[in-house]
Backbone as ProteinMPNN parsed JSONL, in Angstrom:
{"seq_chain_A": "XXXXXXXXXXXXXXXXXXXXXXXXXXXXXXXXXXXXXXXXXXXXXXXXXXXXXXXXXXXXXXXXXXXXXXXXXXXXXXXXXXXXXXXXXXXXXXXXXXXXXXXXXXXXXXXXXXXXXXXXXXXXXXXXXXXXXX", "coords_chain_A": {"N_chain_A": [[29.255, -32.318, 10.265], [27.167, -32.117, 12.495], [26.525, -29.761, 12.799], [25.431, -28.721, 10.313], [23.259, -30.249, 10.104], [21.229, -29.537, 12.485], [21.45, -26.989, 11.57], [19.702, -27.459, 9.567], [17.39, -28.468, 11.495], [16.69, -26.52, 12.662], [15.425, -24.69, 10.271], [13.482, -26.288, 8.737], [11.932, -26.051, 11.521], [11.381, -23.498, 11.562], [9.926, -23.195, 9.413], [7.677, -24.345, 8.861], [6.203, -23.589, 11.711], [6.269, -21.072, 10.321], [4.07, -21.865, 8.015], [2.191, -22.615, 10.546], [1.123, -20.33, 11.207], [0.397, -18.987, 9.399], [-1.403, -15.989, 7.504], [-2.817, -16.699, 5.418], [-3.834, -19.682, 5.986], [-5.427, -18.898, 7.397], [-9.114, -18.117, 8.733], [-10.508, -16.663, 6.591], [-13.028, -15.465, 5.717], [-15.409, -13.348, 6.72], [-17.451, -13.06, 9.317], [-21.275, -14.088, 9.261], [-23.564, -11.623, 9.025], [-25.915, -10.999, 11.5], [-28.949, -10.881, 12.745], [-30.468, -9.217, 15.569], [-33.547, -8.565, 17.083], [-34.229, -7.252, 14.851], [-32.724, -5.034, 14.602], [-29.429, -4.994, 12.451], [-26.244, -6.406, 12.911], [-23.513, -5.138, 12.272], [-20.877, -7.048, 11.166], [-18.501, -6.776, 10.265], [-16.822, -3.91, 9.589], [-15.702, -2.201, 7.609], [-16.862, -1.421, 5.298], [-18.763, 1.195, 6.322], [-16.31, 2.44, 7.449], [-14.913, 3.122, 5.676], [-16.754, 5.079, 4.977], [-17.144, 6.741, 6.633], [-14.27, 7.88, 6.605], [-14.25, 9.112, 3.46], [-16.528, 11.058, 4.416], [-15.395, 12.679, 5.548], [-13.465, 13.869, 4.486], [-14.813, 14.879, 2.41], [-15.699, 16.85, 3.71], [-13.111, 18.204, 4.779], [-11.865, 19.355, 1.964], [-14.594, 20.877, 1.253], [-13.72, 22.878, 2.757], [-11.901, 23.985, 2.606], [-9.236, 22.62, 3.024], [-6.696, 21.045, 4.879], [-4.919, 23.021, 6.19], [-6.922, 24.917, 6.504], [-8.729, 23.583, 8.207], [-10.114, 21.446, 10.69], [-11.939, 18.463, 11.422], [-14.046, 17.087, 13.635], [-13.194, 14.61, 16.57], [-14.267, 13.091, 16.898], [-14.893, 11.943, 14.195], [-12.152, 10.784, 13.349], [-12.313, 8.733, 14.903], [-12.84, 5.27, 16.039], [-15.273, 3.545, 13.338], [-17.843, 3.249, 14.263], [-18.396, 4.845, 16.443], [-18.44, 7.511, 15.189], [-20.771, 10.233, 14.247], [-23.343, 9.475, 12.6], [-26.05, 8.48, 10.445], [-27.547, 5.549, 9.616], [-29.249, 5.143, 6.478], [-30.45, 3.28, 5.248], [-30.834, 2.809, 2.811], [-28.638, 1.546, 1.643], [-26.243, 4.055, 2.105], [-24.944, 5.984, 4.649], [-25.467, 9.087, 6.429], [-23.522, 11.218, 7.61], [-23.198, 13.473, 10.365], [-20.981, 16.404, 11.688], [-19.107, 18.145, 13.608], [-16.547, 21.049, 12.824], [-13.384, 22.761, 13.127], [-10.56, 26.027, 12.686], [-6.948, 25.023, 12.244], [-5.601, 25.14, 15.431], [-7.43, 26.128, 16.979], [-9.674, 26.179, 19.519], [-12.49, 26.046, 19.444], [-15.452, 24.941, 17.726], [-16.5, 26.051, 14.744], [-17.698, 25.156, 12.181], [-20.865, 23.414, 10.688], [-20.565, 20.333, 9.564], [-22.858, 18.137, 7.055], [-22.591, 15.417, 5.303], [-23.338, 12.932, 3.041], [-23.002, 9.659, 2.201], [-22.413, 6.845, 0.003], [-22.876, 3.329, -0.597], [-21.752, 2.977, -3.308], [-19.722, 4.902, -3.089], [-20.097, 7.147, -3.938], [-20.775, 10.543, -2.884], [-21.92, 13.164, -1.246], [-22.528, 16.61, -0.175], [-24.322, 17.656, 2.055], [-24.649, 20.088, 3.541], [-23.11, 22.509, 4.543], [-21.84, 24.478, 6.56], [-21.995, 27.148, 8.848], [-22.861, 26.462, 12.256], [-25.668, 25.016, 12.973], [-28.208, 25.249, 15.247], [-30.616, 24.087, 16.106], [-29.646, 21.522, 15.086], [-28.498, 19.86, 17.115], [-25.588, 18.368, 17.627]], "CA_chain_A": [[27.982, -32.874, 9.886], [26.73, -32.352, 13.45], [26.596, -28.548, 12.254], [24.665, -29.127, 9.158], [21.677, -30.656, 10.681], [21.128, -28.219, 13.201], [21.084, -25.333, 10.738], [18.644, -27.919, 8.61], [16.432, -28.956, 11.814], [16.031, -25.103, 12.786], [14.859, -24.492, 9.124], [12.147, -26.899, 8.783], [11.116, -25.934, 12.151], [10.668, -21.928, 11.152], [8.964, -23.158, 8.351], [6.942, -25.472, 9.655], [5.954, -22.27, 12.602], [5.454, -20.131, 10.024], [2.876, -22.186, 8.033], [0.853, -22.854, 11.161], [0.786, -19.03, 11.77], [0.344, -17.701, 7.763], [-2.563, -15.779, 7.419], [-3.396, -17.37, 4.16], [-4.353, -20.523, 6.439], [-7.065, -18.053, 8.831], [-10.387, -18.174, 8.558], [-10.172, -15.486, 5.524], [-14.262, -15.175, 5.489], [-15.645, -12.521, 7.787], [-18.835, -13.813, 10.24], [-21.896, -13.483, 8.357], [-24.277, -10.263, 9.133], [-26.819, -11.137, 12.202], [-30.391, -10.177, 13.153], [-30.96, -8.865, 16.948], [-34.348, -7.554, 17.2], [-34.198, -6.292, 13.756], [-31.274, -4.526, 13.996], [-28.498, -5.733, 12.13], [-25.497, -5.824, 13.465], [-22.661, -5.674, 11.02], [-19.282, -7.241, 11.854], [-17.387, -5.916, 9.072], [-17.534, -2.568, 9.604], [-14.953, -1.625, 6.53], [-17.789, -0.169, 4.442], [-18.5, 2.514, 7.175], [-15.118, 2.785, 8.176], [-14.397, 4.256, 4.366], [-17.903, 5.935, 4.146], [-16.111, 8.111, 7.5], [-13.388, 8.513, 5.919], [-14.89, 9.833, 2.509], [-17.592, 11.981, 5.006], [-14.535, 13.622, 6.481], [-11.952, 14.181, 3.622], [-15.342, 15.998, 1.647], [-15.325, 18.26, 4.473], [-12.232, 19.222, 4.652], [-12.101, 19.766, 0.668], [-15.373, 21.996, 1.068], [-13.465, 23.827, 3.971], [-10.403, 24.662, 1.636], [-8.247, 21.929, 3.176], [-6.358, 20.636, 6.471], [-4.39, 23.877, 6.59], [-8.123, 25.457, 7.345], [-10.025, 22.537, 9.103], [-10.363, 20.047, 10.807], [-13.096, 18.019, 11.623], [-13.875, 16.871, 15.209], [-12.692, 13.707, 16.644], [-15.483, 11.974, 15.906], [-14.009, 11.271, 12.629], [-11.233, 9.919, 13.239], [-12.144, 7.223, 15.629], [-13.408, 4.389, 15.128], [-16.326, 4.209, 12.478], [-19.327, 3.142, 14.967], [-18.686, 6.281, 17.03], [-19.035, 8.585, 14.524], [-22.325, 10.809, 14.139], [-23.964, 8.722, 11.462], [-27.422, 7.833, 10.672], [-27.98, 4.305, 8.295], [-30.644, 5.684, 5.917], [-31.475, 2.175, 5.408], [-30.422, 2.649, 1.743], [-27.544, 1.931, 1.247], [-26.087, 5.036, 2.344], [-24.938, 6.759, 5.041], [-25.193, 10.592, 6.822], [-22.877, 11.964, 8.723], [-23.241, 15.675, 10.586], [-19.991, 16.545, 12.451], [-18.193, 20.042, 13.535], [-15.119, 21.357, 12.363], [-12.827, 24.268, 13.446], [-9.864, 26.27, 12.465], [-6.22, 24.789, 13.086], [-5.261, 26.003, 16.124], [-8.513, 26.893, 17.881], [-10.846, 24.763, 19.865], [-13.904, 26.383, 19.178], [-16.259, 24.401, 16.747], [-17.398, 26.975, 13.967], [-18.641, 25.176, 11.098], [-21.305, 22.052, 10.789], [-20.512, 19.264, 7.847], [-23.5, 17.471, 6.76], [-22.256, 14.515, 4.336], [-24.256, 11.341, 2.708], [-21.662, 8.857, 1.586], [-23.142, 5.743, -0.582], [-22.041, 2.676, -0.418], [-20.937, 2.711, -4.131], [-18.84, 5.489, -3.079], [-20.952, 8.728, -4.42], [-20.402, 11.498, -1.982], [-23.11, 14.169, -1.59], [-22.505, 17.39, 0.766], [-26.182, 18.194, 2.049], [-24.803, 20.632, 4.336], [-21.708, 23.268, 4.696], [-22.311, 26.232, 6.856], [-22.738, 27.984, 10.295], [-23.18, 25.548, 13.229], [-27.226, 25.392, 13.535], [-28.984, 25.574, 16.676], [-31.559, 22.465, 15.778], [-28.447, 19.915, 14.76], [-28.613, 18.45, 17.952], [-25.086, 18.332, 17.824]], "C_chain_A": [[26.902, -32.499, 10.9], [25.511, -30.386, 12.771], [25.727, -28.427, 11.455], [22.902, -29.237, 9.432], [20.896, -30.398, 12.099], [20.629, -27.268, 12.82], [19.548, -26.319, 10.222], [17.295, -28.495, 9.463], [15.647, -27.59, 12.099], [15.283, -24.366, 11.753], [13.842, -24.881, 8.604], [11.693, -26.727, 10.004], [10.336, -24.33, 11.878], [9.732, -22.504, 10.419], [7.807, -24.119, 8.472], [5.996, -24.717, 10.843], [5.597, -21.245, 11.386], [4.293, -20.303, 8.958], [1.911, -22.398, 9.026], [0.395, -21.615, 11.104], [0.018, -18.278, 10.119], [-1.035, -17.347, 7.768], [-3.735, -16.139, 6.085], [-4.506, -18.727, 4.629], [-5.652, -20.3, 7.387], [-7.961, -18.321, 8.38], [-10.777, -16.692, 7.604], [-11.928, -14.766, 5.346], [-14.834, -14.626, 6.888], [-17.087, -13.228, 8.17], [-19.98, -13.158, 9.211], [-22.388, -12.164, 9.208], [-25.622, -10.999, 10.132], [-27.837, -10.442, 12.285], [-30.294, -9.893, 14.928], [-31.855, -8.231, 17.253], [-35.054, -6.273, 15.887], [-33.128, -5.514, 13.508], [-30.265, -5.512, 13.582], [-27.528, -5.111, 12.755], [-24.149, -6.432, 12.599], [-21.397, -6.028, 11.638], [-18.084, -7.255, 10.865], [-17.507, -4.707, 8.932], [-16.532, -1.466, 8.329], [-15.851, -0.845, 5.588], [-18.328, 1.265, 4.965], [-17.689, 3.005, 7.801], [-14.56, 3.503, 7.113], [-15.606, 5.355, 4.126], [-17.361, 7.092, 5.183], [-15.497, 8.403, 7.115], [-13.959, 9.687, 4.372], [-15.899, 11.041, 2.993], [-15.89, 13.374, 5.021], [-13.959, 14.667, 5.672], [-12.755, 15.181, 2.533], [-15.283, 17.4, 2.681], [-14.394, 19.164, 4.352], [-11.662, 19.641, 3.024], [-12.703, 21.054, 0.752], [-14.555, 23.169, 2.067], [-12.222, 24.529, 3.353], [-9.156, 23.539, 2.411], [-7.319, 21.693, 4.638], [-5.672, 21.62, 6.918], [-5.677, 24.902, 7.233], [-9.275, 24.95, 8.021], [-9.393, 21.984, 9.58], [-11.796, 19.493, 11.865], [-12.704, 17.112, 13.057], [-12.963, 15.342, 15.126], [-13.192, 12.871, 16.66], [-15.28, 10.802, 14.6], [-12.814, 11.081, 12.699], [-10.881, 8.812, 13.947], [-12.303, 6.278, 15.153], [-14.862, 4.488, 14.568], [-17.976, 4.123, 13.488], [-19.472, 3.98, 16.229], [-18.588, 7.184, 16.728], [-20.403, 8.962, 14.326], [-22.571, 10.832, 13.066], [-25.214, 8.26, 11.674], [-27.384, 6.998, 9.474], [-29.227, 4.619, 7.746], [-31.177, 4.721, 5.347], [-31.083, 1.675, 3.716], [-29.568, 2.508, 0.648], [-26.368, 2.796, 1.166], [-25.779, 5.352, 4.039], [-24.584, 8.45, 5.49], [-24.679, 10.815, 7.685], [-22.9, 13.292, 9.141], [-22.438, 15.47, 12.021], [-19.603, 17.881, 12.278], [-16.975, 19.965, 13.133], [-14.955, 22.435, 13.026], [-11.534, 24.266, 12.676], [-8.377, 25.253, 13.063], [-5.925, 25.677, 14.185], [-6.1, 26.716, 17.466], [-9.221, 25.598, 18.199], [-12.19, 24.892, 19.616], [-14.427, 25.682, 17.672], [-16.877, 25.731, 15.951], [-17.89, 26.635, 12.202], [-19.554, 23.533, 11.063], [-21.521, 21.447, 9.313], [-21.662, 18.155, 8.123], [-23.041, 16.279, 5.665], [-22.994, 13.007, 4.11], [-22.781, 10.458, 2.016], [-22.759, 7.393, 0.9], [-22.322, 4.861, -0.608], [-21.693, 2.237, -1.974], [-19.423, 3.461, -4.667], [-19.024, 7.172, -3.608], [-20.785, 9.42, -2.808], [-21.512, 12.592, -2.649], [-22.776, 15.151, -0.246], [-24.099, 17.914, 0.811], [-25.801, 19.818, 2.478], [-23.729, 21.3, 5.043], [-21.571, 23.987, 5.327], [-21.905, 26.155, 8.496], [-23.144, 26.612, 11.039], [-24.905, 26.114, 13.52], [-28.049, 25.107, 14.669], [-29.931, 23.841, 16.834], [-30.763, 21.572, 15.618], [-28.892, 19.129, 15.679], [-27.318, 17.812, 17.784], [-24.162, 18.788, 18.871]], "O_chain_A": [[25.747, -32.488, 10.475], [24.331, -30.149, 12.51], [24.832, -27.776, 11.994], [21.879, -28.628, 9.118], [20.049, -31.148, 12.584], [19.681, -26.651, 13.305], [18.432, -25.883, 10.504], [16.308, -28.907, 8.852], [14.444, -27.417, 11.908], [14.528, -23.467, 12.124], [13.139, -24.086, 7.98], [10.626, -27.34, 10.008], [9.137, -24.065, 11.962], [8.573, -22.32, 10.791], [7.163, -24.31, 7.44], [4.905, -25.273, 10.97], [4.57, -20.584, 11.539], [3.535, -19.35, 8.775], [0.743, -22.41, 8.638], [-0.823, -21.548, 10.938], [-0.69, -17.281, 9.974], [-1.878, -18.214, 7.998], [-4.935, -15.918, 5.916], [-5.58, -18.944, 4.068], [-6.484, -21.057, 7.886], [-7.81, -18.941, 7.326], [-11.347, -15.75, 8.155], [-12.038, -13.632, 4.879], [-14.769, -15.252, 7.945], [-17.728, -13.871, 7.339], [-19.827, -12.136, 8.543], [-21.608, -11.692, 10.035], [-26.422, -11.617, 9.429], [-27.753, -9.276, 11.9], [-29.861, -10.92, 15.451], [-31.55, -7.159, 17.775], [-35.755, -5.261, 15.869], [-32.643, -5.32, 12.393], [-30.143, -6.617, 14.112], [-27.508, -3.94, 13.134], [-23.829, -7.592, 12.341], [-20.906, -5.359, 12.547], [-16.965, -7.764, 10.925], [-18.333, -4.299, 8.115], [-16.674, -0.247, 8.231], [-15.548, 0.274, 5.173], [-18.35, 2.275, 4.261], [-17.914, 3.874, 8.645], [-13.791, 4.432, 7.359], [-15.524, 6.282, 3.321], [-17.144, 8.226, 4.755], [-15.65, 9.608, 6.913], [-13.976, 10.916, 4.453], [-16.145, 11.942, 2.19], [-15.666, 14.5, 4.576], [-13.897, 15.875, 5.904], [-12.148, 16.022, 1.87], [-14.935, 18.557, 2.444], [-14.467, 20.348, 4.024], [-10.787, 20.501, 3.121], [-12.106, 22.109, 0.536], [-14.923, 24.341, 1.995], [-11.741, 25.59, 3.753], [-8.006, 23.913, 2.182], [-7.55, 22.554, 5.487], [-5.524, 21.537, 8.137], [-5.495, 25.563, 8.256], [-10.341, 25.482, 8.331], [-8.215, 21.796, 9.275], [-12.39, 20.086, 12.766], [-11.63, 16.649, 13.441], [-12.302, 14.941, 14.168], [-12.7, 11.762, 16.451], [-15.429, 9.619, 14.292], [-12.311, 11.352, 11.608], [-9.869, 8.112, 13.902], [-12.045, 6.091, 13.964], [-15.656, 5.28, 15.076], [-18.957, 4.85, 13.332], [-20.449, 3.886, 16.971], [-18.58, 8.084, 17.568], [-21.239, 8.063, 14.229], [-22.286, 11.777, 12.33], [-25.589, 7.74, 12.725], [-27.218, 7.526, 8.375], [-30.253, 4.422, 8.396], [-32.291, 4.892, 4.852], [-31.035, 0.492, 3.377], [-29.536, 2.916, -0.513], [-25.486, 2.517, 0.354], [-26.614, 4.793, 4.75], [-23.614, 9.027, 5.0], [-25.242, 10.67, 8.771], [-22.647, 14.21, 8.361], [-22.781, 14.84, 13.022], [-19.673, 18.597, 11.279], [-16.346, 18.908, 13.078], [-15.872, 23.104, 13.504], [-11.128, 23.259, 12.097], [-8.509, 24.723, 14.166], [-5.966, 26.893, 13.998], [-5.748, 27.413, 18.418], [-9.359, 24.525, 17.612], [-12.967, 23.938, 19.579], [-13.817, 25.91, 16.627], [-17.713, 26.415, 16.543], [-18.261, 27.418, 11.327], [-18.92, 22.532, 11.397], [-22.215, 21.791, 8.356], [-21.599, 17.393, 9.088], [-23.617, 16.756, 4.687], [-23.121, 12.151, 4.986], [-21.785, 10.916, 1.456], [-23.81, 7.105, 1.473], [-21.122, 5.132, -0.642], [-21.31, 1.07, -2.043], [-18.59, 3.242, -5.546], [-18.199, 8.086, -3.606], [-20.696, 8.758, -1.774], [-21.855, 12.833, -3.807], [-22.74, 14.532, 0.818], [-24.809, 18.391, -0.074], [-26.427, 20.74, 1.955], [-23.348, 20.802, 6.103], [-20.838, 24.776, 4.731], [-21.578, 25.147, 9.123], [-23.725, 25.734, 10.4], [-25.287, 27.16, 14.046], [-28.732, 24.153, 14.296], [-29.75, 22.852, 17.545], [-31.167, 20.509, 16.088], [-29.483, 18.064, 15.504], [-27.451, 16.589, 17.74], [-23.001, 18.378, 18.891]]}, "name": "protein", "num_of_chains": 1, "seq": "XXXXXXXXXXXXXXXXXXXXXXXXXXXXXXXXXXXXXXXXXXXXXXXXXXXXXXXXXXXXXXXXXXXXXXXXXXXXXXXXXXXXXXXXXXXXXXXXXXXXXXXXXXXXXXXXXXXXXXXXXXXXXXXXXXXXXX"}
């Protein structure tokens, strides 16, 4: 009997530990969206963390694919140190380099608009240009 209620106090205690912990019980609603000066400062950054992703993955499409690109490392960090500008409209532009596998040299510059309903627009495919400012 001793046996029994042992197994049955260790059982309601897991479970009992793993409702305090369940993430069902978290605070499931992300902080709202603040003002500082006018800038906002977003603390959900999942909508520009897919609009990088989607910048990137048109690149390497237009480039013929990961066997002949890849795009710097820019893009694959995290999304608020990627080279992005908020065009205010819903939208953002990203302009990042790419190179061959295999080589370190940067030889092509991807321009990409990403929207935040998920529209993808390449402005800009070519030759690394002098003015980027990259």
């Amino acid at each position: 009997m001793m046996k029994l209620n042992i197994r049955f106090a260790c059982l309601v205690g897991l479970s009992t530990l793993a409702v305090a912990v369940s993430p069902t019980l978290s605070n499931a609603n992300p902080a709202p969206e603040s003002q500082t000066d006018g800038v906002t400062v977003i603390n959900n950054n999942i909508e520009l963390n897919r609009a990088k992703n989607l910048a990137r993955q048109a690149a390497e499409a237009a480039n013929g694919g990961l066997g002949k690109y890849r795009a710097e490392a820019s893009m694959h960090g995290t999304s608020k140190e990627s080279p992005f500008v908020d065009n205010g409209d819903g939208s953002w532009t990203f302009t990042f380099k790419g190179y061959k596998p295999g080589s370190s040299v940067y030889t092509v510059e991807t321009v990409v608009t990403v929207f935040k309903d998920g529209r993808i627009r390449v402005d800009y495919n070519g030759q690394i240009r002098e003015s980027s400012g990259i």
